[in-house]
XYZ file of C-alpha atoms in Angstrom:
478
model
C 6.196 -17.157 17.840
C 3.030 -18.032 19.999
C 4.342 -16.210 23.150
C 4.042 -12.743 21.329
C 1.082 -10.971 19.370
C 3.845 -10.640 16.539
C 1.867 -12.128 13.562
C 1.259 -12.100 9.579
C -1.034 -9.254 8.733
C -2.560 -8.260 5.347
C 0.864 -7.747 4.201
C 3.912 -8.755 6.163
C 4.703 -9.682 9.655
C 3.602 -6.724 11.945
C 3.977 -6.462 15.698
C 4.888 -4.091 18.730
C 8.482 -3.149 18.816
C 8.645 -4.156 22.258
C 7.704 -7.681 21.283
C 9.979 -8.022 18.029
C 13.012 -9.275 19.744
C 16.259 -9.894 18.065
C 15.901 -13.738 18.573
C 12.045 -13.760 16.972
C 13.266 -11.533 13.918
C 16.184 -13.802 13.517
C 13.877 -16.925 13.737
C 11.314 -15.413 11.064
C 13.984 -14.882 8.699
C 15.725 -18.321 9.197
C 12.318 -19.945 8.773
C 11.707 -17.867 5.591
C 15.161 -18.575 3.979
C 15.054 -22.364 4.840
C 11.020 -22.996 4.349
C 10.507 -20.884 1.324
C 13.449 -19.739 -0.318
C 14.950 -23.231 0.158
C 16.779 -24.911 -2.915
C 15.270 -22.034 -5.530
C 17.301 -21.648 -8.281
C 18.870 -17.925 -7.468
C 22.022 -16.623 -6.305
C 22.863 -17.011 -2.741
C 21.901 -13.284 -1.929
C 19.219 -11.621 -0.298
C 18.268 -8.170 -0.801
C 17.886 -6.190 2.419
C 16.619 -2.639 3.322
C 14.519 -0.893 5.885
C 12.193 2.562 6.337
C 12.887 5.468 8.902
C 11.293 4.071 11.981
C 13.667 4.262 15.249
C 13.702 0.531 15.591
C 14.087 -0.453 11.959
C 17.989 -0.524 12.180
C 18.218 -2.538 15.166
C 15.674 -5.473 13.462
C 17.500 -5.191 9.871
C 20.573 -6.167 12.048
C 18.962 -9.173 13.455
C 17.561 -9.974 9.913
C 21.128 -9.818 8.337
C 22.748 -12.130 11.173
C 20.000 -14.847 10.252
C 20.962 -14.100 6.276
C 24.576 -14.668 6.810
C 24.008 -17.587 9.377
C 22.035 -19.260 6.596
C 24.702 -18.989 4.123
C 23.571 -16.009 1.850
C 25.326 -12.803 1.183
C 23.507 -9.456 2.149
C 22.920 -6.899 -0.520
C 22.186 -4.006 1.953
C 20.064 -1.307 0.237
C 19.826 0.737 3.503
C 16.953 3.065 3.765
C 14.687 2.804 0.540
C 11.148 2.523 -0.338
C 9.926 -1.131 -0.255
C 8.941 -1.082 -3.652
C 12.549 -0.065 -4.836
C 14.004 -3.366 -3.207
C 11.213 -5.551 -4.470
C 11.638 -4.370 -7.893
C 15.488 -4.978 -7.685
C 15.171 -8.419 -6.146
C 12.235 -9.265 -8.748
C 14.283 -8.210 -12.000
C 17.424 -10.097 -10.354
C 15.254 -13.098 -9.314
C 16.605 -12.754 -5.803
C 14.658 -12.826 -2.325
C 14.380 -9.814 -0.571
C 13.525 -8.696 3.339
C 12.248 -5.218 4.268
C 12.031 -4.066 7.437
C 8.831 -1.872 7.927
C 5.588 -1.300 9.710
C 4.336 0.665 6.773
C 1.956 3.158 8.140
C 1.411 1.861 11.584
C 2.353 3.787 14.734
C 6.070 4.081 15.485
C 5.482 1.651 18.597
C 4.915 -1.181 16.111
C 7.114 -2.390 13.054
C 6.993 -5.232 10.791
C 9.097 -7.490 8.180
C 8.060 -8.258 4.431
C 9.327 -11.070 2.661
C 9.853 -11.490 -0.972
C 10.820 -14.691 -2.816
C 12.537 -14.676 -6.151
C 9.154 -14.472 -8.186
C 7.531 -11.596 -5.934
C 5.856 -11.505 -2.513
C 5.213 -14.365 -0.547
C 1.768 -15.596 -0.293
C -0.624 -16.864 2.501
C 0.588 -20.418 2.033
C 4.164 -19.263 2.260
C 3.096 -17.540 5.369
C 2.158 -20.770 6.709
C 5.180 -22.422 5.699
C 7.193 -20.202 7.857
C 5.239 -20.659 10.811
C 5.362 -24.051 10.820
C 9.019 -24.274 10.251
C 11.845 -25.197 12.775
C 14.976 -23.425 12.872
C 18.175 -23.547 14.674
C 19.163 -20.478 16.689
C 22.697 -19.335 17.195
C 24.801 -19.457 20.775
C 26.098 -16.389 20.690
C 23.986 -13.241 19.758
C 21.493 -12.194 17.184
C 23.089 -9.007 15.912
C 26.085 -8.197 13.590
C 28.894 -5.852 14.688
C 28.298 -2.340 14.603
C 28.726 -0.639 10.971
C 29.592 -4.211 9.288
C 26.756 -3.670 6.749
C 28.153 -2.005 3.674
C 25.638 -0.272 1.795
C 25.047 -1.225 -2.022
C 23.964 1.781 -4.320
C 22.751 -0.508 -7.185
C 19.220 -1.103 -5.552
C 18.619 2.649 -5.554
C 20.403 3.206 -8.918
C 17.852 0.528 -10.266
C 14.733 2.106 -8.994
C 15.858 5.488 -10.301
C 16.361 4.327 -13.916
C 12.845 2.189 -13.987
C 10.924 5.418 -13.592
C 13.391 8.132 -15.099
C 13.750 6.071 -18.459
C 10.044 5.240 -18.968
C 8.719 8.655 -17.956
C 11.386 10.540 -19.852
C 8.774 11.584 -22.798
C 5.742 11.995 -20.204
C 5.939 15.875 -20.620
C 5.916 16.545 -16.820
C 8.784 19.197 -17.243
C 8.190 22.529 -15.751
C 5.364 21.156 -13.340
C 5.826 22.351 -9.718
C 4.986 19.630 -7.304
C 5.331 19.928 -3.640
C 6.501 16.942 -1.536
C 4.971 16.682 1.984
C 8.283 14.753 3.146
C 7.449 13.777 7.102
C 9.146 10.627 7.704
C 8.577 8.967 4.151
C 11.585 6.797 3.387
C 10.921 7.983 -0.492
C 11.356 11.640 0.683
C 14.777 12.002 -1.162
C 14.271 9.581 -3.866
C 11.088 10.851 -4.996
C 12.627 14.520 -5.395
C 15.469 13.017 -7.435
C 13.056 11.259 -9.817
C 11.143 14.264 -10.114
C 14.106 16.718 -10.394
C 15.514 14.258 -13.256
C 12.241 14.553 -15.306
C 12.191 18.548 -15.177
C 9.688 18.927 -12.166
C 10.706 21.598 -9.808
C 9.970 20.359 -6.306
C 8.800 21.961 -3.136
C 10.011 20.082 0.090
C 7.616 20.523 2.969
C 7.284 19.474 6.702
C 10.389 17.132 6.488
C 10.542 15.134 9.916
C 13.130 13.346 12.153
C 10.427 11.838 13.998
C 8.424 9.149 12.579
C 4.946 10.162 11.199
C 2.371 7.219 10.750
C 0.632 8.401 7.391
C -2.197 6.120 6.849
C -3.679 6.814 3.286
C -6.918 5.299 3.888
C -7.367 7.365 6.822
C -5.806 10.710 6.395
C -5.392 12.783 9.592
C -7.674 15.679 9.948
C -4.557 17.951 10.577
C -3.128 16.726 7.334
C -6.358 17.613 5.512
C -6.200 21.123 6.791
C -2.375 21.643 6.521
C -2.402 20.371 2.788
C -5.176 23.179 2.085
C -3.085 25.717 3.851
C -0.079 24.941 2.079
C -1.974 25.197 -1.276
C -2.822 28.637 -0.339
C 0.830 29.817 0.815
C 2.436 28.022 -2.178
C 1.876 27.764 -5.755
C 2.120 24.089 -7.047
C 0.201 21.664 -9.620
C -0.011 19.138 -7.149
C 1.319 17.716 -3.672
C 2.523 14.256 -3.060
C 3.442 12.017 -0.572
C 3.540 8.338 0.678
C 3.180 6.440 3.854
C 6.328 5.093 5.652
C 7.430 2.586 3.274
C 6.331 4.264 0.147
C 4.194 1.411 -1.239
C 1.025 3.869 -0.677
C 0.694 7.355 -2.308
C -1.077 10.319 -0.987
C -1.708 12.670 -3.938
C -3.492 16.151 -3.625
C -4.587 18.500 -6.277
C -3.378 22.168 -6.637
C -5.859 23.207 -4.363
C -4.756 20.716 -1.519
C -7.639 18.289 -1.758
C -6.385 14.459 -1.155
C -7.458 11.947 -3.674
C -8.937 8.763 -2.567
C -6.440 6.101 -3.122
C -8.877 3.968 -5.007
C -9.667 6.768 -7.406
C -5.795 7.136 -7.814
C -5.498 3.513 -8.818
C -8.540 3.763 -11.152
C -7.006 6.766 -12.816
C -3.458 5.105 -13.035
C -4.807 1.969 -14.418
C -6.530 4.381 -17.416
C -3.040 6.084 -17.732
C -1.255 2.738 -18.359
C -4.155 1.364 -20.627
C -4.841 -1.723 -18.323
C -7.170 -4.307 -19.890
C -7.781 -6.229 -16.647
C -7.916 -4.633 -13.238
C -7.905 -6.577 -9.679
C -8.770 -4.872 -6.902
C -10.296 -5.565 -3.392
C -13.812 -5.480 -2.374
C -13.095 -2.148 -0.350
C -12.492 -0.199 -3.206
C -14.920 2.018 -5.060
C -17.198 0.753 -7.371
C -16.145 3.443 -9.870
C -13.731 1.054 -10.978
C -16.709 -1.037 -12.824
C -18.782 2.191 -13.160
C -15.968 4.096 -15.277
C -16.171 1.556 -18.094
C -12.361 1.646 -18.821
C -11.331 -1.822 -18.339
C -12.573 -5.082 -20.214
C -12.505 -7.327 -16.810
C -12.462 -6.161 -13.141
C -12.035 -8.637 -10.420
C -12.640 -8.215 -6.801
C -10.542 -10.003 -3.946
C -10.128 -10.021 -0.135
C -8.207 -7.146 1.238
C -4.529 -7.531 1.176
C -1.752 -7.684 -1.695
C -1.135 -11.241 -1.536
C -5.030 -11.765 -2.530
C -4.610 -9.216 -5.444
C -1.577 -10.757 -6.558
C -2.783 -14.153 -6.713
C -5.830 -12.841 -8.737
C -3.401 -11.244 -11.232
C -1.276 -14.595 -11.478
C -4.658 -16.611 -12.211
C -5.220 -13.838 -15.261
C -1.687 -14.264 -16.469
C -1.747 -18.098 -16.179
C -5.229 -18.640 -17.739
C -6.220 -15.648 -20.103
C -3.284 -13.455 -21.275
C -1.964 -16.221 -23.809
C -2.832 -15.577 -27.348
C -2.262 -11.599 -27.417
C -1.321 -9.164 -24.886
C -3.212 -7.684 -22.200
C -2.266 -5.337 -19.544
C -3.033 -6.657 -16.173
C -2.698 -4.230 -13.194
C -3.994 -4.139 -9.663
C -4.693 -1.575 -6.927
C -5.874 -0.983 -3.412
C -8.012 1.318 -1.759
C -4.763 2.646 0.025
C -3.712 3.846 -3.657
C -0.821 1.128 -3.739
C -0.452 0.165 -7.517
C 0.581 -3.694 -8.628
C 1.650 -3.772 -12.368
C 1.291 -7.394 -13.203
C 2.532 -7.318 -16.932
C 5.198 -5.304 -18.981
C 4.090 -1.876 -20.134
C 5.587 -0.477 -23.353
C 5.172 3.210 -24.357
C 7.192 5.335 -26.624
C 9.270 2.240 -27.085
C 10.303 2.323 -23.438
C 9.299 -0.728 -21.423
C 8.326 -0.583 -17.964
C 8.562 -4.158 -16.065
C 6.060 -5.720 -14.432
C 6.157 -4.919 -10.470
C 3.693 -7.242 -8.946
C 3.807 -5.528 -5.432
C 2.421 -2.189 -4.118
C 4.354 0.986 -5.307
C 3.737 4.629 -4.710
C 6.000 6.076 -7.341
C 4.151 4.761 -10.335
C 0.594 6.113 -9.562
C 2.095 9.545 -8.559
C 4.018 9.855 -12.164
C 1.218 8.462 -13.941
C -1.450 11.003 -12.514
C 1.050 13.869 -13.346
C 1.615 12.586 -16.755
C -2.173 11.973 -17.271
C -2.962 15.419 -16.231
C -0.345 16.751 -19.040
C -1.646 14.445 -21.714
C -5.411 15.479 -21.212
C -4.375 19.060 -20.651
C -5.995 19.263 -17.399
C -5.307 20.094 -13.803
C -5.019 17.568 -11.149
C -8.471 18.389 -9.771
C -10.124 17.959 -13.048
C -9.160 14.153 -13.327
C -11.487 13.038 -10.777
C -14.315 14.611 -12.571
C -13.875 12.297 -15.676
C -15.334 9.423 -13.557
C -18.988 9.186 -12.842
C -20.513 11.014 -9.588
C -19.735 8.286 -6.721
C -17.631 8.942 -3.621
C -16.284 7.106 -0.889
C -15.153 8.081 2.888
C -13.272 6.057 5.246
C -12.059 6.298 8.691
C -11.288 3.986 11.641
C -11.496 3.266 15.391
C -8.005 2.738 16.690
C -7.357 0.390 19.675
C -10.423 -2.194 19.108
C -9.019 -5.526 19.701
C -9.295 -7.777 16.484
C -11.567 -10.290 18.473
C -13.848 -7.648 19.436
C -14.143 -6.596 15.749
C -14.854 -10.124 14.648
C -17.867 -10.485 17.200
C -19.266 -7.051 15.647
C -18.971 -8.657 12.194
C -20.531 -11.983 13.024
C -23.470 -10.121 14.808
C -23.882 -8.007 11.692
C -23.825 -11.150 9.412
C -26.634 -12.701 11.654
C -28.889 -9.617 11.888
C -28.844 -7.452 8.731
C -31.077 -5.061 10.434
C -28.661 -3.776 12.832
C -27.053 -1.886 9.958
C -30.075 0.695 9.951
C -29.275 1.284 13.797
C -25.460 2.192 12.836
C -26.326 4.689 10.126
C -29.621 5.970 12.269
C -31.434 5.279 9.121
C -34.284 2.790 9.925
C -35.796 3.221 6.689
C -32.676 2.372 4.327
C -32.874 -1.131 4.513
C -30.061 -3.875 3.628
C -30.590 -5.393 -0.080
C -27.406 -6.990 -0.327
C -24.331 -8.381 1.624
C -20.838 -9.216 0.555
C -18.986 -11.322 3.158
C -15.498 -11.423 1.169
C -13.745 -9.517 3.756
C -15.735 -8.246 6.481
C -19.154 -7.349 6.418
C -20.114 -4.962 3.079
C -23.862 -4.079 2.963
C -25.647 -2.518 -0.073
C -28.259 -0.507 0.991
C -31.993 0.340 -0.713
C -30.708 3.763 -1.996
C -27.504 2.272 -3.437
C -25.164 3.373 -0.696
C -22.805 1.154 0.448
C -21.199 0.678 4.270
C -18.227 -1.682 4.585
C -17.133 -2.657 8.134
C -13.782 -4.979 8.777
C -11.177 -5.604 11.207
C -7.591 -4.250 10.020
C -5.134 -6.741 9.149
C -2.127 -4.796 10.311
C -3.051 -3.206 13.759
C -6.084 -3.282 16.392
C -8.431 -1.286 14.435
C -11.874 -1.326 13.128
C -12.030 0.120 9.528
C -15.213 1.641 7.955
C -15.699 2.405 4.322
C -18.751 4.260 2.927
C -19.713 4.951 -0.483
C -22.529 7.249 -1.780
C -23.724 9.328 -4.825
C -22.145 12.491 -3.132
C -18.800 12.995 -0.529
C -20.886 14.543 2.193
C -23.560 11.713 2.357
C -20.551 9.288 2.074
C -18.794 10.996 5.024
C -21.885 11.217 7.031
C -22.623 7.555 6.705
C -18.940 6.832 7.691
C -18.980 9.168 10.615
C -22.365 8.141 11.783
C -21.312 4.524 11.685
C -18.598 4.887 13.361
C -19.874 7.158 16.239
C -22.471 4.499 16.873
C -19.682 1.974 16.995
C -17.422 3.570 19.576
C -20.289 3.780 21.657
C -20.864 0.146 21.447
C -17.272 -0.657 22.029
C -17.129 1.360 25.196
């Protein structure tokens, strides 16, 4: 482990494919099963699946070998969304392993681990790192074609959403799917068509396309608007590589911010308590739609821990709906939701399909277009982007300098008159300025990137803040 840069990030194990050897992947899985799953009261089965990255099948085979050698049976789901595997495992109280690098470039990959109660925690990650495991004398791969596909995982995920949204009235809508290399591109079509939606497939790719829903590529921004002119649709939807983060656009091809998607999804589900990281927009509180909003560090394990705290301490005498979301749009459901006599079971891990269906349903319920949904919120806008190929150590040094000298922010945004009035160091450096604007800088937990989030009263102002900050930082990083 110490001889590579393969490490746990904000959500799961991440690293360069060239460093994710069969031996290393085998060792991590064996450590997870011995140190975390251990003697848990669950069947000796492990759910296994992967995304569409070129390296994923090879890594999945090494994971399967470790599962079998550890005395477990493999329930092989094949190419399916991460939340599909997580949902099946959670309902059947089984551990799960998903080979995916999510949104990061194709030369990287990762592994996500789920115990029978859901995503592993940060303390579980430490147990894995500290474990000692035995490695086999002969090979870390299974024989070719020895994994048999189990269709029950896919069927479970289809049923989960088709049953719950049966009465959503989205039948008759016309929705475009930007398919690219999303592992959800086929199952998303099946769900929508089962609900009576007319689906238009766009830009399917056999090459892996790294879609980051927090930093949408300029070509995807332009392409969506061109598609809106060329085709007639009510919405355009997509996901990142493993479909735990949605990308949702309106009828004009304008992509909605992930945290705005999360707020609207929580509204549709009538959430009482919402948990979200500090990087999400302050519209969560300003909307006035929720009884309680809690803020955490960035990463689904922190959101899940906070949701569990509410579930254990507050939701006792009467039912309250607890939900969470991240700035990337991934939505986590902490409690069951019952509507029209149909129950949507809790799924405390990021999911892209739920917010997609929720926003389509909300637009129908409110009798408005997708573009009108964000207008129900106060005027507050966020822009975000990143500088790639910035070593984490370099980003950390910058954050330390900003924490020591808050006046440096004025130089970054090229506005010496706009002083810092408060700073939040929960995750990175988040400064509120004199005029109410917010600038948030932090190293990515998944790749060598420096991320910037800017919030203001107008989108143009937020975008300028973000671009100005990153432009000055790029000069400083050279």
